[in-house]
Amino acid sequence: MAGYRRQLYRDDAVVLRVQKLGESDRIITLLTRRHGRLRAVARGVRRTTSRFGARLEPFGHVDLQLAGDPKGNQGSSLHTISQVEGIDLYGKRFLGDYPRYTAASAIAETAERLTPIEREPSLRMFQLTLGALKSLARGDHATTLVLDAYLLRGMALAGWAPALTACAVCGTPGKHRAFSVPAGGAVCPDCRPPGAAHPAPATVDLMSALTTGDWAYAEATETGVRRECSGLVAAHLQWHLERALRSLPLVDRGAPAPGTVPPPGAGPGVVPPRAGAGPAAAGVNRENA
């Protein structure tokens, strides 16, 4: 637009993703506190002389000055980063730790997928994402528990929380043994669809504990329960997203139980689906199932 001068404004943000642009620039995907998810160009950050290239790496919490229209009504949808200060660069703490790095990658990708509209404020998602990365960096809890808690709470913010204390179909209260991803969670015997999974009661209890923040219970669970919980959480999330997350199969969830055979093409973090758990439990897109 002729005569349009780009606004300067400040915000703090979590760096979700970086992409190369030209010979020396990058496009930075940010989840900001006040302006939601947006993309911005960082000029010259790939040069060795860049003043702030190291501050714009994934998983960092940064304070930014950006040029552009915060509401996206004028000019390019790509903003320009003119200043950046690191508040806490969590990515540096993950570089030598594969489990934490892959969990942080899954958190960042999920945050981007759960904020589909650019520049739509999402303060609770920002706080949830920042808190999860901070917890990973400090080592407050087991890596997989932090990731699954983030996924469950992120789905709750998106309106996709799995039913755990009542039947997802008819609403009958109680701890039901069957779990159906397409139905929306735990289902009673009368509403149980064909192919529903039957997780251990401790698995559903762990999902409830991670949703409510009962870390004492979550930390006391066994590895097998955690792996089964991770499989259900991943299946539920990817069913609603309608396609798999690229980073989730790479998450290191520990060695599987002896005799467990992963499905073809499974990465180190893929939990083999239970018999009859449905296509989503295996990470299969509903459109291709």
mmCIF file of C-alpha atoms in Angstrom:
data_model
loop_
_atom_site.group_PDB
_atom_site.id
_atom_site.type_symbol
_atom_site.label_atom_id
_atom_site.label_comp_id
_atom_site.label_asym_id
_atom_site.label_seq_id
_atom_site.Cartn_x
_atom_site.Cartn_y
_atom_site.Cartn_z
ATOM 1 C CA MET A 1 0.000 0.000 0.000
ATOM 2 C CA ALA A 2 1.465 3.350 -1.103
ATOM 3 C CA GLY A 3 2.640 5.471 1.794
ATOM 4 C CA TYR A 4 2.188 2.718 4.382
ATOM 5 C CA ARG A 5 4.802 2.792 7.138
ATOM 6 C CA ARG A 6 5.182 -0.382 9.162
ATOM 7 C CA GLN A 7 4.406 -0.132 12.851
ATOM 8 C CA LEU A 8 6.968 -0.993 15.496
ATOM 9 C CA TYR A 9 5.724 -2.976 18.463
ATOM 10 C CA ARG A 10 7.158 -5.232 21.180
ATOM 11 C CA ASP A 11 6.123 -8.609 22.491
ATOM 12 C CA ASP A 12 7.717 -11.647 24.087
ATOM 13 C CA ALA A 13 7.505 -14.969 22.338
ATOM 14 C CA VAL A 14 8.534 -18.615 22.170
ATOM 15 C CA VAL A 15 10.448 -19.568 19.027
ATOM 16 C CA LEU A 16 8.656 -22.538 17.477
ATOM 17 C CA ARG A 17 10.426 -23.037 14.154
ATOM 18 C CA VAL A 18 13.064 -21.525 11.872
ATOM 19 C CA GLN A 19 13.303 -21.767 8.065
ATOM 20 C CA LYS A 20 15.995 -20.631 5.674
ATOM 21 C CA LEU A 21 15.203 -17.669 3.447
ATOM 22 C CA GLY A 22 17.634 -16.661 0.725
ATOM 23 C CA GLU A 23 21.340 -16.746 1.481
ATOM 24 C CA SER A 24 21.454 -15.160 4.912
ATOM 25 C CA ASP A 25 17.922 -14.686 6.268
ATOM 26 C CA ARG A 26 15.462 -16.842 8.163
ATOM 27 C CA ILE A 27 11.713 -16.982 8.658
ATOM 28 C CA ILE A 28 10.979 -17.393 12.358
ATOM 29 C CA THR A 29 7.665 -18.853 13.526
ATOM 30 C CA LEU A 30 6.774 -17.350 16.895
ATOM 31 C CA LEU A 31 4.081 -17.888 19.495
ATOM 32 C CA THR A 32 3.732 -14.488 21.126
ATOM 33 C CA ARG A 33 2.121 -13.522 24.399
ATOM 34 C CA ARG A 34 -0.245 -10.846 23.060
ATOM 35 C CA HIS A 35 -0.478 -11.381 19.310
ATOM 36 C CA GLY A 36 -0.747 -15.158 18.919
ATOM 37 C CA ARG A 37 1.253 -17.072 16.356
ATOM 38 C CA LEU A 38 3.000 -15.100 13.651
ATOM 39 C CA ARG A 39 5.907 -15.374 11.227
ATOM 40 C CA ALA A 40 8.677 -12.836 10.967
ATOM 41 C CA VAL A 41 11.793 -12.362 8.834
ATOM 42 C CA ALA A 42 15.138 -12.082 10.612
ATOM 43 C CA ARG A 43 17.538 -10.390 8.216
ATOM 44 C CA GLY A 44 21.126 -11.608 8.068
ATOM 45 C CA VAL A 45 20.897 -13.975 11.042
ATOM 46 C CA ARG A 46 22.773 -16.731 9.209
ATOM 47 C CA ARG A 47 25.842 -14.578 8.809
ATOM 48 C CA THR A 48 28.687 -15.109 11.269
ATOM 49 C CA THR A 49 28.578 -11.385 12.063
ATOM 50 C CA SER A 50 24.897 -11.438 13.055
ATOM 51 C CA ARG A 51 24.250 -9.750 16.391
ATOM 52 C CA PHE A 52 21.262 -11.845 17.399
ATOM 53 C CA GLY A 53 21.258 -15.000 15.294
ATOM 54 C CA ALA A 54 21.942 -17.265 18.298
ATOM 55 C CA ARG A 55 18.965 -15.798 20.154
ATOM 56 C CA LEU A 56 16.508 -16.919 17.473
ATOM 57 C CA GLU A 57 16.919 -20.666 17.789
ATOM 58 C CA PRO A 58 13.984 -23.021 18.478
ATOM 59 C CA PHE A 59 12.537 -23.259 22.007
ATOM 60 C CA GLY A 60 13.928 -19.916 23.179
ATOM 61 C CA HIS A 61 11.894 -17.374 25.166
ATOM 62 C CA VAL A 62 12.744 -13.969 23.698
ATOM 63 C CA ASP A 63 11.723 -10.328 23.871
ATOM 64 C CA LEU A 64 11.253 -8.834 20.394
ATOM 65 C CA GLN A 65 10.728 -5.614 18.551
ATOM 66 C CA LEU A 66 8.858 -6.266 15.309
ATOM 67 C CA ALA A 67 7.918 -4.157 12.327
ATOM 68 C CA GLY A 68 4.529 -4.772 10.760
ATOM 69 C CA ASP A 69 0.825 -4.503 11.434
ATOM 70 C CA PRO A 70 0.030 -6.557 14.572
ATOM 71 C CA LYS A 71 -3.503 -7.205 13.272
ATOM 72 C CA GLY A 72 -2.398 -8.076 9.741
ATOM 73 C CA ASN A 73 -4.715 -5.548 8.097
ATOM 74 C CA GLN A 74 -2.001 -3.810 6.069
ATOM 75 C CA GLY A 75 1.224 -4.775 4.374
ATOM 76 C CA SER A 76 2.840 -8.212 4.201
ATOM 77 C CA SER A 77 1.817 -11.073 6.467
ATOM 78 C CA LEU A 78 5.512 -11.491 7.254
ATOM 79 C CA HIS A 79 6.768 -9.140 9.943
ATOM 80 C CA THR A 80 10.396 -8.107 10.364
ATOM 81 C CA ILE A 81 12.426 -8.587 13.522
ATOM 82 C CA SER A 82 14.434 -5.447 14.293
ATOM 83 C CA GLN A 83 15.566 -6.224 17.852
ATOM 84 C CA VAL A 84 15.688 -9.339 20.020
ATOM 85 C CA GLU A 85 16.821 -10.048 23.558
ATOM 86 C CA GLY A 86 17.003 -13.517 25.033
ATOM 87 C CA ILE A 87 14.961 -14.034 28.192
ATOM 88 C CA ASP A 88 15.790 -17.735 28.538
ATOM 89 C CA LEU A 89 17.221 -19.749 25.669
ATOM 90 C CA TYR A 90 16.045 -23.226 26.608
ATOM 91 C CA GLY A 91 17.245 -24.786 23.363
ATOM 92 C CA LYS A 92 20.866 -24.655 24.544
ATOM 93 C CA ARG A 93 19.994 -27.029 27.376
ATOM 94 C CA PHE A 94 18.461 -29.602 25.037
ATOM 95 C CA LEU A 95 21.242 -29.916 22.453
ATOM 96 C CA GLY A 96 23.036 -32.805 24.173
ATOM 97 C CA ASP A 97 19.885 -34.527 25.434
ATOM 98 C CA TYR A 98 17.999 -36.450 22.737
ATOM 99 C CA PRO A 99 14.863 -37.264 24.803
ATOM 100 C CA ARG A 100 14.381 -33.656 25.892
ATOM 101 C CA TYR A 101 15.185 -32.238 22.450
ATOM 102 C CA THR A 102 12.659 -34.465 20.681
ATOM 103 C CA ALA A 103 10.014 -33.794 23.346
ATOM 104 C CA ALA A 104 10.576 -30.041 22.924
ATOM 105 C CA SER A 105 10.260 -30.461 19.150
ATOM 106 C CA ALA A 106 6.907 -32.229 19.601
ATOM 107 C CA ILE A 107 5.727 -29.456 21.929
ATOM 108 C CA ALA A 108 6.698 -26.743 19.439
ATOM 109 C CA GLU A 109 5.035 -28.525 16.515
ATOM 110 C CA THR A 110 1.866 -29.113 18.545
ATOM 111 C CA ALA A 111 1.741 -25.456 19.578
ATOM 112 C CA GLU A 112 1.930 -24.430 15.927
ATOM 113 C CA ARG A 113 -0.788 -26.888 14.912
ATOM 114 C CA LEU A 114 -3.116 -25.850 17.743
ATOM 115 C CA THR A 115 -2.899 -22.175 16.746
ATOM 116 C CA PRO A 116 -4.044 -22.420 13.097
ATOM 117 C CA ILE A 117 -4.992 -18.734 12.706
ATOM 118 C CA GLU A 118 -2.110 -16.273 12.603
ATOM 119 C CA ARG A 119 -2.226 -13.209 14.877
ATOM 120 C CA GLU A 120 -5.138 -14.584 16.895
ATOM 121 C CA PRO A 121 -4.226 -14.008 20.582
ATOM 122 C CA SER A 122 -3.898 -17.232 22.567
ATOM 123 C CA LEU A 123 -2.475 -16.330 25.966
ATOM 124 C CA ARG A 124 -3.279 -19.669 27.604
ATOM 125 C CA MET A 125 -1.559 -21.631 24.824
ATOM 126 C CA PHE A 126 1.469 -19.338 25.107
ATOM 127 C CA GLN A 127 1.638 -19.853 28.877
ATOM 128 C CA LEU A 128 1.167 -23.611 28.523
ATOM 129 C CA THR A 129 3.911 -23.906 25.890
ATOM 130 C CA LEU A 130 6.347 -21.724 27.824
ATOM 131 C CA GLY A 131 5.662 -23.641 31.033
ATOM 132 C CA ALA A 132 6.251 -27.009 29.346
ATOM 133 C CA LEU A 133 9.585 -25.921 27.868
ATOM 134 C CA LYS A 134 10.633 -24.431 31.191
ATOM 135 C CA SER A 135 9.772 -27.681 32.979
ATOM 136 C CA LEU A 136 11.772 -29.683 30.429
ATOM 137 C CA ALA A 137 14.752 -27.372 30.826
ATOM 138 C CA ARG A 138 14.721 -27.606 34.616
ATOM 139 C CA GLY A 139 14.133 -31.362 34.638
ATOM 140 C CA ASP A 140 11.229 -31.006 37.070
ATOM 141 C CA HIS A 141 9.548 -34.211 35.903
ATOM 142 C CA ALA A 142 10.146 -37.140 33.569
ATOM 143 C CA THR A 143 10.368 -35.977 29.970
ATOM 144 C CA THR A 144 7.530 -38.120 28.618
ATOM 145 C CA LEU A 145 5.224 -37.059 31.442
ATOM 146 C CA VAL A 146 5.811 -33.386 30.671
ATOM 147 C CA LEU A 147 5.094 -33.986 26.995
ATOM 148 C CA ASP A 148 1.907 -35.982 27.596
ATOM 149 C CA ALA A 149 0.665 -33.446 30.148
ATOM 150 C CA TYR A 150 1.229 -30.697 27.574
ATOM 151 C CA LEU A 151 -0.611 -32.614 24.855
ATOM 152 C CA LEU A 152 -3.585 -33.350 27.118
ATOM 153 C CA ARG A 153 -3.867 -29.765 28.325
ATOM 154 C CA GLY A 154 -3.368 -28.397 24.822
ATOM 155 C CA MET A 155 -6.231 -30.573 23.590
ATOM 156 C CA ALA A 156 -8.356 -29.293 26.463
ATOM 157 C CA LEU A 157 -7.727 -25.707 25.326
ATOM 158 C CA ALA A 158 -8.698 -26.717 21.776
ATOM 159 C CA GLY A 159 -11.890 -28.416 23.014
ATOM 160 C CA TRP A 160 -10.660 -31.955 22.295
ATOM 161 C CA ALA A 161 -10.023 -33.221 25.821
ATOM 162 C CA PRO A 162 -10.649 -36.992 26.033
ATOM 163 C CA ALA A 163 -13.476 -38.068 28.323
ATOM 164 C CA LEU A 164 -11.938 -39.854 31.327
ATOM 165 C CA THR A 165 -14.471 -39.745 34.172
ATOM 166 C CA ALA A 166 -17.686 -40.288 32.194
ATOM 167 C CA CYS A 167 -18.758 -42.006 28.990
ATOM 168 C CA ALA A 168 -17.826 -39.900 25.978
ATOM 169 C CA VAL A 169 -21.083 -40.876 24.222
ATOM 170 C CA CYS A 170 -23.879 -40.927 26.807
ATOM 171 C CA GLY A 171 -22.232 -39.151 29.738
ATOM 172 C CA THR A 172 -22.697 -41.963 32.256
ATOM 173 C CA PRO A 173 -20.257 -41.169 35.102
ATOM 174 C CA GLY A 174 -17.647 -43.681 36.157
ATOM 175 C CA LYS A 175 -14.277 -45.122 35.229
ATOM 176 C CA HIS A 176 -15.118 -47.134 32.139
ATOM 177 C CA ARG A 177 -12.702 -49.793 30.898
ATOM 178 C CA ALA A 178 -13.038 -49.219 27.144
ATOM 179 C CA PHE A 179 -11.403 -46.286 25.339
ATOM 180 C CA SER A 180 -12.346 -45.220 21.820
ATOM 181 C CA VAL A 181 -10.439 -42.440 20.085
ATOM 182 C CA PRO A 182 -13.165 -41.755 17.453
ATOM 183 C CA ALA A 183 -15.841 -41.670 20.185
ATOM 184 C CA GLY A 184 -13.863 -39.148 22.231
ATOM 185 C CA GLY A 185 -12.408 -41.143 25.144
ATOM 186 C CA ALA A 186 -13.666 -43.625 27.717
ATOM 187 C CA VAL A 187 -16.929 -45.347 26.810
ATOM 188 C CA CYS A 188 -19.376 -47.438 28.817
ATOM 189 C CA PRO A 189 -20.266 -51.047 27.849
ATOM 190 C CA ASP A 190 -23.505 -49.930 26.192
ATOM 191 C CA CYS A 191 -21.790 -47.327 23.983
ATOM 192 C CA ARG A 192 -18.536 -49.180 23.289
ATOM 193 C CA PRO A 193 -17.939 -49.260 19.506
ATOM 194 C CA PRO A 194 -16.231 -52.149 17.730
ATOM 195 C CA GLY A 195 -12.453 -51.949 17.961
ATOM 196 C CA ALA A 196 -12.325 -49.957 21.201
ATOM 197 C CA ALA A 197 -9.109 -50.311 23.201
ATOM 198 C CA HIS A 198 -9.054 -51.646 26.759
ATOM 199 C CA PRO A 199 -6.231 -49.859 28.588
ATOM 200 C CA ALA A 200 -5.246 -50.723 32.133
ATOM 201 C CA PRO A 201 -7.150 -48.703 34.783
ATOM 202 C CA ALA A 202 -3.835 -47.175 35.879
ATOM 203 C CA THR A 203 -3.360 -45.786 32.370
ATOM 204 C CA VAL A 204 -6.602 -43.806 32.470
ATOM 205 C CA ASP A 205 -5.762 -42.670 36.009
ATOM 206 C CA LEU A 206 -2.415 -41.394 34.729
ATOM 207 C CA MET A 207 -4.120 -39.420 31.966
ATOM 208 C CA SER A 208 -6.380 -37.826 34.591
ATOM 209 C CA ALA A 209 -3.397 -37.051 36.831
ATOM 210 C CA LEU A 210 -1.493 -35.364 34.006
ATOM 211 C CA THR A 211 -4.550 -33.315 33.085
ATOM 212 C CA THR A 212 -5.063 -32.064 36.638
ATOM 213 C CA GLY A 213 -1.388 -31.713 37.592
ATOM 214 C CA ASP A 214 -1.169 -34.563 40.121
ATOM 215 C CA TRP A 215 2.563 -35.041 39.629
ATOM 216 C CA ALA A 216 3.023 -37.160 42.750
ATOM 217 C CA TYR A 217 0.786 -39.852 41.266
ATOM 218 C CA ALA A 218 2.236 -39.471 37.769
ATOM 219 C CA GLU A 219 5.839 -39.855 38.928
ATOM 220 C CA ALA A 220 4.949 -43.062 40.817
ATOM 221 C CA THR A 221 3.614 -44.869 37.733
ATOM 222 C CA GLU A 222 5.459 -47.676 35.982
ATOM 223 C CA THR A 223 7.072 -47.479 32.549
ATOM 224 C CA GLY A 224 4.482 -49.734 30.890
ATOM 225 C CA VAL A 225 1.635 -47.547 32.117
ATOM 226 C CA ARG A 226 3.378 -44.425 30.838
ATOM 227 C CA ARG A 227 3.936 -45.961 27.415
ATOM 228 C CA GLU A 228 0.309 -47.019 27.095
ATOM 229 C CA CYS A 229 -0.785 -43.545 28.191
ATOM 230 C CA SER A 230 1.500 -41.969 25.577
ATOM 231 C CA GLY A 231 0.011 -44.152 22.854
ATOM 232 C CA LEU A 232 -3.565 -43.137 23.704
ATOM 233 C CA VAL A 233 -2.673 -39.453 24.015
ATOM 234 C CA ALA A 234 -0.838 -39.431 20.678
ATOM 235 C CA ALA A 235 -3.671 -41.292 18.956
ATOM 236 C CA HIS A 236 -6.309 -38.917 20.345
ATOM 237 C CA LEU A 237 -4.342 -35.820 19.314
ATOM 238 C CA GLN A 238 -3.552 -36.996 15.802
ATOM 239 C CA TRP A 239 -7.131 -38.145 15.214
ATOM 240 C CA HIS A 240 -8.362 -34.602 15.842
ATOM 241 C CA LEU A 241 -5.522 -32.978 13.910
ATOM 242 C CA GLU A 242 -6.372 -35.353 11.041
ATOM 243 C CA ARG A 243 -2.731 -36.009 10.257
ATOM 244 C CA ALA A 244 0.299 -37.189 12.180
ATOM 245 C CA LEU A 245 2.847 -34.946 13.830
ATOM 246 C CA ARG A 246 6.249 -35.384 12.216
ATOM 247 C CA SER A 247 8.195 -35.005 15.452
ATOM 248 C CA LEU A 248 6.117 -37.289 17.686
ATOM 249 C CA PRO A 249 7.475 -40.660 16.400
ATOM 250 C CA LEU A 250 11.008 -39.445 17.174
ATOM 251 C CA VAL A 251 10.364 -38.952 20.883
ATOM 252 C CA ASP A 252 12.445 -41.322 23.002
ATOM 253 C CA ARG A 253 10.045 -43.032 25.411
ATOM 254 C CA GLY A 254 12.492 -45.634 26.695
ATOM 255 C CA ALA A 255 13.040 -49.249 25.730
ATOM 256 C CA PRO A 256 9.867 -51.232 24.970
ATOM 257 C CA ALA A 257 8.958 -54.297 26.973
ATOM 258 C CA PRO A 258 10.727 -57.537 25.958
ATOM 259 C CA GLY A 259 9.014 -59.229 23.056
ATOM 260 C CA THR A 260 7.208 -56.095 21.885
ATOM 261 C CA VAL A 261 7.331 -55.761 18.095
ATOM 262 C CA PRO A 262 6.833 -52.205 16.811
ATOM 263 C CA PRO A 263 4.763 -51.654 13.668
ATOM 264 C CA PRO A 264 6.578 -51.272 10.325
ATOM 265 C CA GLY A 265 8.242 -47.886 9.976
ATOM 266 C CA ALA A 266 7.862 -47.020 13.641
ATOM 267 C CA GLY A 267 10.379 -44.645 15.154
ATOM 268 C CA PRO A 268 11.942 -44.999 18.610
ATOM 269 C CA GLY A 269 9.042 -43.203 20.264
ATOM 270 C CA VAL A 270 6.092 -44.899 18.591
ATOM 271 C CA VAL A 271 3.965 -46.964 20.922
ATOM 272 C CA PRO A 272 2.606 -50.068 19.168
ATOM 273 C CA PRO A 273 -1.203 -49.830 18.998
ATOM 274 C CA ARG A 274 -3.260 -52.223 21.046
ATOM 275 C CA ALA A 275 -5.290 -54.788 19.152
ATOM 276 C CA GLY A 276 -8.354 -53.170 17.651
ATOM 277 C CA ALA A 277 -7.387 -49.661 18.749
ATOM 278 C CA GLY A 278 -8.307 -48.258 15.330
ATOM 279 C CA PRO A 279 -6.265 -46.466 12.658
ATOM 280 C CA ALA A 280 -5.609 -43.355 14.724
ATOM 281 C CA ALA A 281 -3.825 -45.341 17.430
ATOM 282 C CA ALA A 282 -1.217 -46.340 14.856
ATOM 283 C CA GLY A 283 -0.793 -42.752 13.685
ATOM 284 C CA VAL A 284 -2.761 -43.325 10.484
ATOM 285 C CA ASN A 285 -4.646 -40.459 8.892
ATOM 286 C CA ARG A 286 -8.393 -41.060 8.883
ATOM 287 C CA GLU A 287 -8.476 -40.155 5.191
ATOM 288 C CA ASN A 288 -6.068 -42.975 4.388
ATOM 289 C CA ALA A 289 -7.410 -45.561 6.824
#
